[in-house]
mmCIF file with all atom_site columns, C-alpha atoms in Angstrom:
data_model
loop_
_atom_site.group_PDB
_atom_site.id
_atom_site.type_symbol
_atom_site.label_atom_id
_atom_site.label_alt_id
_atom_site.label_comp_id
_atom_site.label_asym_id
_atom_site.label_entity_id
_atom_site.label_seq_id
_atom_site.pdbx_PDB_ins_code
_atom_site.Cartn_x
_atom_site.Cartn_y
_atom_site.Cartn_z
_atom_site.occupancy
_atom_site.B_iso_or_equiv
_atom_site.pdbx_formal_charge
_atom_site.auth_seq_id
_atom_site.auth_comp_id
_atom_site.auth_asym_id
_atom_site.auth_atom_id
_atom_site.pdbx_PDB_model_num
ATOM 1   C CA . UNK A 1 1   ? 2.635   -31.445 -25.755 1.00 0.00 ? 1   UNK A CA 1
ATOM 2   C CA . UNK A 1 2   ? 2.066   -27.916 -24.428 1.00 0.00 ? 2   UNK A CA 1
ATOM 3   C CA . UNK A 1 3   ? 2.203   -29.252 -20.847 1.00 0.00 ? 3   UNK A CA 1
ATOM 4   C CA . UNK A 1 4   ? 5.617   -30.783 -21.521 1.00 0.00 ? 4   UNK A CA 1
ATOM 5   C CA . UNK A 1 5   ? 6.816   -27.501 -23.015 1.00 0.00 ? 5   UNK A CA 1
ATOM 6   C CA . UNK A 1 6   ? 5.684   -25.605 -19.915 1.00 0.00 ? 6   UNK A CA 1
ATOM 7   C CA . UNK A 1 7   ? 7.470   -28.069 -17.630 1.00 0.00 ? 7   UNK A CA 1
ATOM 8   C CA . UNK A 1 8   ? 10.646  -27.838 -19.742 1.00 0.00 ? 8   UNK A CA 1
ATOM 9   C CA . UNK A 1 9   ? 10.410  -24.056 -19.711 1.00 0.00 ? 9   UNK A CA 1
ATOM 10  C CA . UNK A 1 10  ? 10.111  -24.054 -15.893 1.00 0.00 ? 10  UNK A CA 1
ATOM 11  C CA . UNK A 1 11  ? 13.168  -26.306 -15.584 1.00 0.00 ? 11  UNK A CA 1
ATOM 12  C CA . UNK A 1 12  ? 15.227  -24.133 -17.965 1.00 0.00 ? 12  UNK A CA 1
ATOM 13  C CA . UNK A 1 13  ? 14.283  -20.983 -16.046 1.00 0.00 ? 13  UNK A CA 1
ATOM 14  C CA . UNK A 1 14  ? 15.058  -22.624 -12.694 1.00 0.00 ? 14  UNK A CA 1
ATOM 15  C CA . UNK A 1 15  ? 18.485  -23.647 -14.036 1.00 0.00 ? 15  UNK A CA 1
ATOM 16  C CA . UNK A 1 16  ? 19.092  -20.140 -15.353 1.00 0.00 ? 16  UNK A CA 1
ATOM 17  C CA . UNK A 1 17  ? 18.249  -18.581 -11.985 1.00 0.00 ? 17  UNK A CA 1
ATOM 18  C CA . UNK A 1 18  ? 20.394  -21.085 -10.085 1.00 0.00 ? 18  UNK A CA 1
ATOM 19  C CA . UNK A 1 19  ? 23.478  -20.173 -12.176 1.00 0.00 ? 19  UNK A CA 1
ATOM 20  C CA . UNK A 1 20  ? 23.322  -16.628 -10.796 1.00 0.00 ? 20  UNK A CA 1
ATOM 21  C CA . UNK A 1 21  ? 23.161  -17.440 -7.099  1.00 0.00 ? 21  UNK A CA 1
ATOM 22  C CA . UNK A 1 22  ? 20.704  -15.742 -4.780  1.00 0.00 ? 22  UNK A CA 1
ATOM 23  C CA . UNK A 1 23  ? 19.703  -12.685 -6.820  1.00 0.00 ? 23  UNK A CA 1
ATOM 24  C CA . UNK A 1 24  ? 17.313  -11.518 -4.111  1.00 0.00 ? 24  UNK A CA 1
ATOM 25  C CA . UNK A 1 25  ? 20.391  -10.646 -2.015  1.00 0.00 ? 25  UNK A CA 1
ATOM 26  C CA . UNK A 1 26  ? 20.953  -7.728  -4.399  1.00 0.00 ? 26  UNK A CA 1
ATOM 27  C CA . UNK A 1 27  ? 18.341  -5.607  -2.673  1.00 0.00 ? 27  UNK A CA 1
ATOM 28  C CA . UNK A 1 28  ? 18.718  -1.899  -3.410  1.00 0.00 ? 28  UNK A CA 1
ATOM 29  C CA . UNK A 1 29  ? 20.821  0.137   -0.985  1.00 0.00 ? 29  UNK A CA 1
ATOM 30  C CA . UNK A 1 30  ? 18.905  2.378   1.432   1.00 0.00 ? 30  UNK A CA 1
ATOM 31  C CA . UNK A 1 31  ? 19.542  5.449   -0.725  1.00 0.00 ? 31  UNK A CA 1
ATOM 32  C CA . UNK A 1 32  ? 18.730  3.542   -3.916  1.00 0.00 ? 32  UNK A CA 1
ATOM 33  C CA . UNK A 1 33  ? 21.055  2.421   -6.692  1.00 0.00 ? 33  UNK A CA 1
ATOM 34  C CA . UNK A 1 34  ? 21.062  5.748   -8.538  1.00 0.00 ? 34  UNK A CA 1
ATOM 35  C CA . UNK A 1 35  ? 22.197  7.826   -5.575  1.00 0.00 ? 35  UNK A CA 1
ATOM 36  C CA . UNK A 1 36  ? 24.614  5.164   -4.320  1.00 0.00 ? 36  UNK A CA 1
ATOM 37  C CA . UNK A 1 37  ? 26.291  4.748   -7.716  1.00 0.00 ? 37  UNK A CA 1
ATOM 38  C CA . UNK A 1 38  ? 26.251  8.484   -8.414  1.00 0.00 ? 38  UNK A CA 1
ATOM 39  C CA . UNK A 1 39  ? 28.012  9.154   -5.098  1.00 0.00 ? 39  UNK A CA 1
ATOM 40  C CA . UNK A 1 40  ? 30.513  6.324   -5.678  1.00 0.00 ? 40  UNK A CA 1
ATOM 41  C CA . UNK A 1 41  ? 31.341  7.769   -9.112  1.00 0.00 ? 41  UNK A CA 1
ATOM 42  C CA . UNK A 1 42  ? 31.738  11.277  -7.695  1.00 0.00 ? 42  UNK A CA 1
ATOM 43  C CA . UNK A 1 43  ? 28.975  12.472  -10.013 1.00 0.00 ? 43  UNK A CA 1
ATOM 44  C CA . UNK A 1 44  ? 26.902  15.465  -8.925  1.00 0.00 ? 44  UNK A CA 1
ATOM 45  C CA . UNK A 1 45  ? 23.174  15.676  -9.494  1.00 0.00 ? 45  UNK A CA 1
ATOM 46  C CA . UNK A 1 46  ? 23.951  18.328  -12.126 1.00 0.00 ? 46  UNK A CA 1
ATOM 47  C CA . UNK A 1 47  ? 26.326  15.931  -13.903 1.00 0.00 ? 47  UNK A CA 1
ATOM 48  C CA . UNK A 1 48  ? 23.695  13.203  -13.938 1.00 0.00 ? 48  UNK A CA 1
ATOM 49  C CA . UNK A 1 49  ? 21.001  15.625  -15.083 1.00 0.00 ? 49  UNK A CA 1
ATOM 50  C CA . UNK A 1 50  ? 23.114  16.793  -18.039 1.00 0.00 ? 50  UNK A CA 1
ATOM 51  C CA . UNK A 1 51  ? 23.934  13.230  -19.020 1.00 0.00 ? 51  UNK A CA 1
ATOM 52  C CA . UNK A 1 52  ? 20.236  12.286  -18.825 1.00 0.00 ? 52  UNK A CA 1
ATOM 53  C CA . UNK A 1 53  ? 19.074  15.433  -20.613 1.00 0.00 ? 53  UNK A CA 1
ATOM 54  C CA . UNK A 1 54  ? 16.867  16.613  -17.739 1.00 0.00 ? 54  UNK A CA 1
ATOM 55  C CA . UNK A 1 55  ? 16.870  19.651  -15.463 1.00 0.00 ? 55  UNK A CA 1
ATOM 56  C CA . UNK A 1 56  ? 18.971  19.304  -12.306 1.00 0.00 ? 56  UNK A CA 1
ATOM 57  C CA . UNK A 1 57  ? 15.859  19.664  -10.134 1.00 0.00 ? 57  UNK A CA 1
ATOM 58  C CA . UNK A 1 58  ? 14.571  16.326  -11.577 1.00 0.00 ? 58  UNK A CA 1
ATOM 59  C CA . UNK A 1 59  ? 17.430  14.246  -10.147 1.00 0.00 ? 59  UNK A CA 1
ATOM 60  C CA . UNK A 1 60  ? 16.236  14.256  -6.502  1.00 0.00 ? 60  UNK A CA 1
ATOM 61  C CA . UNK A 1 61  ? 12.736  13.345  -7.728  1.00 0.00 ? 61  UNK A CA 1
ATOM 62  C CA . UNK A 1 62  ? 14.174  10.504  -9.828  1.00 0.00 ? 62  UNK A CA 1
ATOM 63  C CA . UNK A 1 63  ? 16.195  9.219   -6.865  1.00 0.00 ? 63  UNK A CA 1
ATOM 64  C CA . UNK A 1 64  ? 13.138  9.475   -4.597  1.00 0.00 ? 64  UNK A CA 1
ATOM 65  C CA . UNK A 1 65  ? 11.030  7.664   -7.215  1.00 0.00 ? 65  UNK A CA 1
ATOM 66  C CA . UNK A 1 66  ? 13.512  4.800   -7.194  1.00 0.00 ? 66  UNK A CA 1
ATOM 67  C CA . UNK A 1 67  ? 13.485  4.551   -3.388  1.00 0.00 ? 67  UNK A CA 1
ATOM 68  C CA . UNK A 1 68  ? 9.668   4.675   -3.312  1.00 0.00 ? 68  UNK A CA 1
ATOM 69  C CA . UNK A 1 69  ? 9.420   2.208   -6.211  1.00 0.00 ? 69  UNK A CA 1
ATOM 70  C CA . UNK A 1 70  ? 7.374   4.613   -8.322  1.00 0.00 ? 70  UNK A CA 1
ATOM 71  C CA . UNK A 1 71  ? 10.026  5.306   -10.960 1.00 0.00 ? 71  UNK A CA 1
ATOM 72  C CA . UNK A 1 72  ? 9.274   4.312   -14.538 1.00 0.00 ? 72  UNK A CA 1
ATOM 73  C CA . UNK A 1 73  ? 11.511  1.619   -15.939 1.00 0.00 ? 73  UNK A CA 1
ATOM 74  C CA . UNK A 1 74  ? 12.516  3.789   -18.901 1.00 0.00 ? 74  UNK A CA 1
ATOM 75  C CA . UNK A 1 75  ? 13.643  6.552   -16.514 1.00 0.00 ? 75  UNK A CA 1
ATOM 76  C CA . UNK A 1 76  ? 15.641  4.044   -14.489 1.00 0.00 ? 76  UNK A CA 1
ATOM 77  C CA . UNK A 1 77  ? 17.217  2.759   -17.718 1.00 0.00 ? 77  UNK A CA 1
ATOM 78  C CA . UNK A 1 78  ? 18.144  6.308   -18.776 1.00 0.00 ? 78  UNK A CA 1
ATOM 79  C CA . UNK A 1 79  ? 19.739  6.989   -15.374 1.00 0.00 ? 79  UNK A CA 1
ATOM 80  C CA . UNK A 1 80  ? 21.674  3.721   -15.590 1.00 0.00 ? 80  UNK A CA 1
ATOM 81  C CA . UNK A 1 81  ? 22.866  4.553   -19.100 1.00 0.00 ? 81  UNK A CA 1
ATOM 82  C CA . UNK A 1 82  ? 23.915  8.049   -17.991 1.00 0.00 ? 82  UNK A CA 1
ATOM 83  C CA . UNK A 1 83  ? 26.160  6.405   -15.370 1.00 0.00 ? 83  UNK A CA 1
ATOM 84  C CA . UNK A 1 84  ? 27.511  3.861   -17.888 1.00 0.00 ? 84  UNK A CA 1
ATOM 85  C CA . UNK A 1 85  ? 25.533  1.049   -16.254 1.00 0.00 ? 85  UNK A CA 1
ATOM 86  C CA . UNK A 1 86  ? 23.113  -1.532  -17.584 1.00 0.00 ? 86  UNK A CA 1
ATOM 87  C CA . UNK A 1 87  ? 19.661  -1.889  -16.109 1.00 0.00 ? 87  UNK A CA 1
ATOM 88  C CA . UNK A 1 88  ? 19.003  -5.549  -15.403 1.00 0.00 ? 88  UNK A CA 1
ATOM 89  C CA . UNK A 1 89  ? 15.323  -6.237  -14.890 1.00 0.00 ? 89  UNK A CA 1
ATOM 90  C CA . UNK A 1 90  ? 14.464  -9.623  -13.437 1.00 0.00 ? 90  UNK A CA 1
ATOM 91  C CA . UNK A 1 91  ? 11.661  -11.207 -11.447 1.00 0.00 ? 91  UNK A CA 1
ATOM 92  C CA . UNK A 1 92  ? 13.271  -13.644 -9.010  1.00 0.00 ? 92  UNK A CA 1
ATOM 93  C CA . UNK A 1 93  ? 11.056  -16.546 -7.963  1.00 0.00 ? 93  UNK A CA 1
ATOM 94  C CA . UNK A 1 94  ? 11.066  -17.142 -4.204  1.00 0.00 ? 94  UNK A CA 1
ATOM 95  C CA . UNK A 1 95  ? 11.069  -20.913 -4.798  1.00 0.00 ? 95  UNK A CA 1
ATOM 96  C CA . UNK A 1 96  ? 11.589  -23.174 -7.783  1.00 0.00 ? 96  UNK A CA 1
ATOM 97  C CA . UNK A 1 97  ? 8.955   -22.816 -10.494 1.00 0.00 ? 97  UNK A CA 1
ATOM 98  C CA . UNK A 1 98  ? 8.049   -26.522 -10.400 1.00 0.00 ? 98  UNK A CA 1
ATOM 99  C CA . UNK A 1 99  ? 7.660   -26.201 -6.639  1.00 0.00 ? 99  UNK A CA 1
ATOM 100 C CA . UNK A 1 100 ? 5.336   -23.199 -7.082  1.00 0.00 ? 100 UNK A CA 1
ATOM 101 C CA . UNK A 1 101 ? 3.153   -25.134 -9.502  1.00 0.00 ? 101 UNK A CA 1
ATOM 102 C CA . UNK A 1 102 ? 3.065   -28.186 -7.220  1.00 0.00 ? 102 UNK A CA 1
ATOM 103 C CA . UNK A 1 103 ? 2.175   -26.036 -4.177  1.00 0.00 ? 103 UNK A CA 1
ATOM 104 C CA . UNK A 1 104 ? -0.608  -24.249 -6.051  1.00 0.00 ? 104 UNK A CA 1
ATOM 105 C CA . UNK A 1 105 ? -1.998  -27.555 -7.319  1.00 0.00 ? 105 UNK A CA 1
ATOM 106 C CA . UNK A 1 106 ? -1.952  -28.941 -3.776  1.00 0.00 ? 106 UNK A CA 1
ATOM 107 C CA . UNK A 1 107 ? -3.753  -25.866 -2.403  1.00 0.00 ? 107 UNK A CA 1
ATOM 108 C CA . UNK A 1 108 ? -6.404  -26.127 -5.120  1.00 0.00 ? 108 UNK A CA 1
ATOM 109 C CA . UNK A 1 109 ? -6.865  -29.866 -4.498  1.00 0.00 ? 109 UNK A CA 1
ATOM 110 C CA . UNK A 1 110 ? -7.212  -29.403 -0.728  1.00 0.00 ? 110 UNK A CA 1
ATOM 111 C CA . UNK A 1 111 ? -9.705  -26.565 -1.156  1.00 0.00 ? 111 UNK A CA 1
ATOM 112 C CA . UNK A 1 112 ? -11.739 -28.562 -3.655  1.00 0.00 ? 112 UNK A CA 1
ATOM 113 C CA . UNK A 1 113 ? -11.767 -31.679 -1.506  1.00 0.00 ? 113 UNK A CA 1
ATOM 114 C CA . UNK A 1 114 ? -12.746 -29.730 1.625   1.00 0.00 ? 114 UNK A CA 1
ATOM 115 C CA . UNK A 1 115 ? -15.986 -28.839 -0.115  1.00 0.00 ? 115 UNK A CA 1
ATOM 116 C CA . UNK A 1 116 ? -16.509 -32.400 -1.325  1.00 0.00 ? 116 UNK A CA 1
ATOM 117 C CA . UNK A 1 117 ? -15.704 -33.815 2.123   1.00 0.00 ? 117 UNK A CA 1
ATOM 118 C CA . UNK A 1 118 ? -18.190 -31.477 3.791   1.00 0.00 ? 118 UNK A CA 1
ATOM 119 C CA . UNK A 1 119 ? -20.954 -32.651 1.443   1.00 0.00 ? 119 UNK A CA 1
ATOM 120 C CA . UNK A 1 120 ? -19.934 -36.298 1.951   1.00 0.00 ? 120 UNK A CA 1
ATOM 121 C CA . UNK A 1 121 ? -20.230 -35.923 5.730   1.00 0.00 ? 121 UNK A CA 1
ATOM 122 C CA . UNK A 1 122 ? -23.735 -34.572 5.319   1.00 0.00 ? 122 UNK A CA 1
ATOM 123 C CA . UNK A 1 123 ? -24.599 -37.700 3.363   1.00 0.00 ? 123 UNK A CA 1
ATOM 124 C CA . UNK A 1 124 ? -22.781 -40.034 5.793   1.00 0.00 ? 124 UNK A CA 1
ATOM 125 C CA . UNK A 1 125 ? -20.176 -40.938 3.176   1.00 0.00 ? 125 UNK A CA 1
ATOM 126 C CA . UNK A 1 126 ? -17.002 -39.990 5.034   1.00 0.00 ? 126 UNK A CA 1
ATOM 127 C CA . UNK A 1 127 ? -13.645 -41.131 3.675   1.00 0.00 ? 127 UNK A CA 1
ATOM 128 C CA . UNK A 1 128 ? -10.713 -42.376 5.724   1.00 0.00 ? 128 UNK A CA 1
ATOM 129 C CA . UNK A 1 129 ? -7.641  -40.174 6.168   1.00 0.00 ? 129 UNK A CA 1
ATOM 130 C CA . UNK A 1 130 ? -5.659  -42.487 3.854   1.00 0.00 ? 130 UNK A CA 1
ATOM 131 C CA . UNK A 1 131 ? -8.327  -42.261 1.165   1.00 0.00 ? 131 UNK A CA 1
ATOM 132 C CA . UNK A 1 132 ? -8.423  -38.497 1.523   1.00 0.00 ? 132 UNK A CA 1
ATOM 133 C CA . UNK A 1 133 ? -4.638  -38.240 1.211   1.00 0.00 ? 133 UNK A CA 1
ATOM 134 C CA . UNK A 1 134 ? -4.718  -40.360 -1.971  1.00 0.00 ? 134 UNK A CA 1
ATOM 135 C CA . UNK A 1 135 ? -7.537  -38.234 -3.388  1.00 0.00 ? 135 UNK A CA 1
ATOM 136 C CA . UNK A 1 136 ? -5.591  -35.047 -2.652  1.00 0.00 ? 136 UNK A CA 1
ATOM 137 C CA . UNK A 1 137 ? -2.485  -36.424 -4.388  1.00 0.00 ? 137 UNK A CA 1
ATOM 138 C CA . UNK A 1 138 ? -4.468  -37.532 -7.448  1.00 0.00 ? 138 UNK A CA 1
ATOM 139 C CA . UNK A 1 139 ? -6.352  -34.267 -7.710  1.00 0.00 ? 139 UNK A CA 1
ATOM 140 C CA . UNK A 1 140 ? -3.175  -32.203 -7.230  1.00 0.00 ? 140 UNK A CA 1
ATOM 141 C CA . UNK A 1 141 ? -1.547  -34.120 -10.105 1.00 0.00 ? 141 UNK A CA 1
ATOM 142 C CA . UNK A 1 142 ? -4.576  -33.310 -12.239 1.00 0.00 ? 142 UNK A CA 1
ATOM 143 C CA . UNK A 1 143 ? -4.551  -29.621 -11.267 1.00 0.00 ? 143 UNK A CA 1
ATOM 144 C CA . UNK A 1 144 ? -0.836  -29.356 -12.157 1.00 0.00 ? 144 UNK A CA 1
ATOM 145 C CA . UNK A 1 145 ? -1.768  -30.092 -15.765 1.00 0.00 ? 145 UNK A CA 1
ATOM 146 C CA . UNK A 1 146 ? -4.683  -27.649 -16.003 1.00 0.00 ? 146 UNK A CA 1
ATOM 147 C CA . UNK A 1 147 ? -4.568  -24.272 -17.685 1.00 0.00 ? 147 UNK A CA 1
ATOM 148 C CA . UNK A 1 148 ? -6.752  -22.774 -14.949 1.00 0.00 ? 148 UNK A CA 1
ATOM 149 C CA . UNK A 1 149 ? -4.370  -23.725 -12.140 1.00 0.00 ? 149 UNK A CA 1
ATOM 150 C CA . UNK A 1 150 ? -3.955  -20.104 -11.008 1.00 0.00 ? 150 UNK A CA 1
ATOM 151 C CA . UNK A 1 151 ? -7.581  -19.107 -11.488 1.00 0.00 ? 151 UNK A CA 1
ATOM 152 C CA . UNK A 1 152 ? -9.517  -18.348 -8.335  1.00 0.00 ? 152 UNK A CA 1
ATOM 153 C CA . UNK A 1 153 ? -13.179 -18.938 -7.575  1.00 0.00 ? 153 UNK A CA 1
ATOM 154 C CA . UNK A 1 154 ? -13.657 -15.179 -8.041  1.00 0.00 ? 154 UNK A CA 1
ATOM 155 C CA . UNK A 1 155 ? -12.234 -15.439 -11.592 1.00 0.00 ? 155 UNK A CA 1
ATOM 156 C CA . UNK A 1 156 ? -14.734 -18.162 -12.462 1.00 0.00 ? 156 UNK A CA 1
ATOM 157 C CA . UNK A 1 157 ? -17.735 -15.978 -11.569 1.00 0.00 ? 157 UNK A CA 1
ATOM 158 C CA . UNK A 1 158 ? -17.115 -13.537 -14.409 1.00 0.00 ? 158 UNK A CA 1
#
C-alpha cells in the first residue's frame, strides 16, 4: 500500500510541476533578485533597510548573500516581504520523479549484477547477454519497490 502511495505522490508532484512550465528557467538575475527588484522599484538600500528593520549597511551584505547563495531563507523572505513580494521556495526536479526512481533502480541493479557476474565468471557460470538483460530488468523492478533504493554501500556499513 505504501509503495502505491509513493508512486501516486510522485505522479501528483510531476503533474504539479508540469503545470508551471520549466521553472528552472527562472534562474536568478546576475545581481540577484533582491537588487534587481529593488532597482526596478526605484527603492534605495536605505528604503529597503527601513522596511526590513535593519541598518542600511546590512543591505549590501544581504544582496551579496543572495548572490553567493549563503543567505538564510528567513532573511530572503523578509526582503521579499519588504518589497511586497512573495518568496516562492521550490526544488525543481531535473527529470520526472518516476524517471528518477527508475534510473536509480537501474543503476543499483547494474552495480549489483556486476558483482554477481564477476563471481559467476570465476566459477565458469557466465550468463548470456539476453539473460543478463532480463536479470537487470527484474532486479531493477525489485529495487524500485525497496525502501533502501537511495542507500549507498557506504550507508550500509554503519
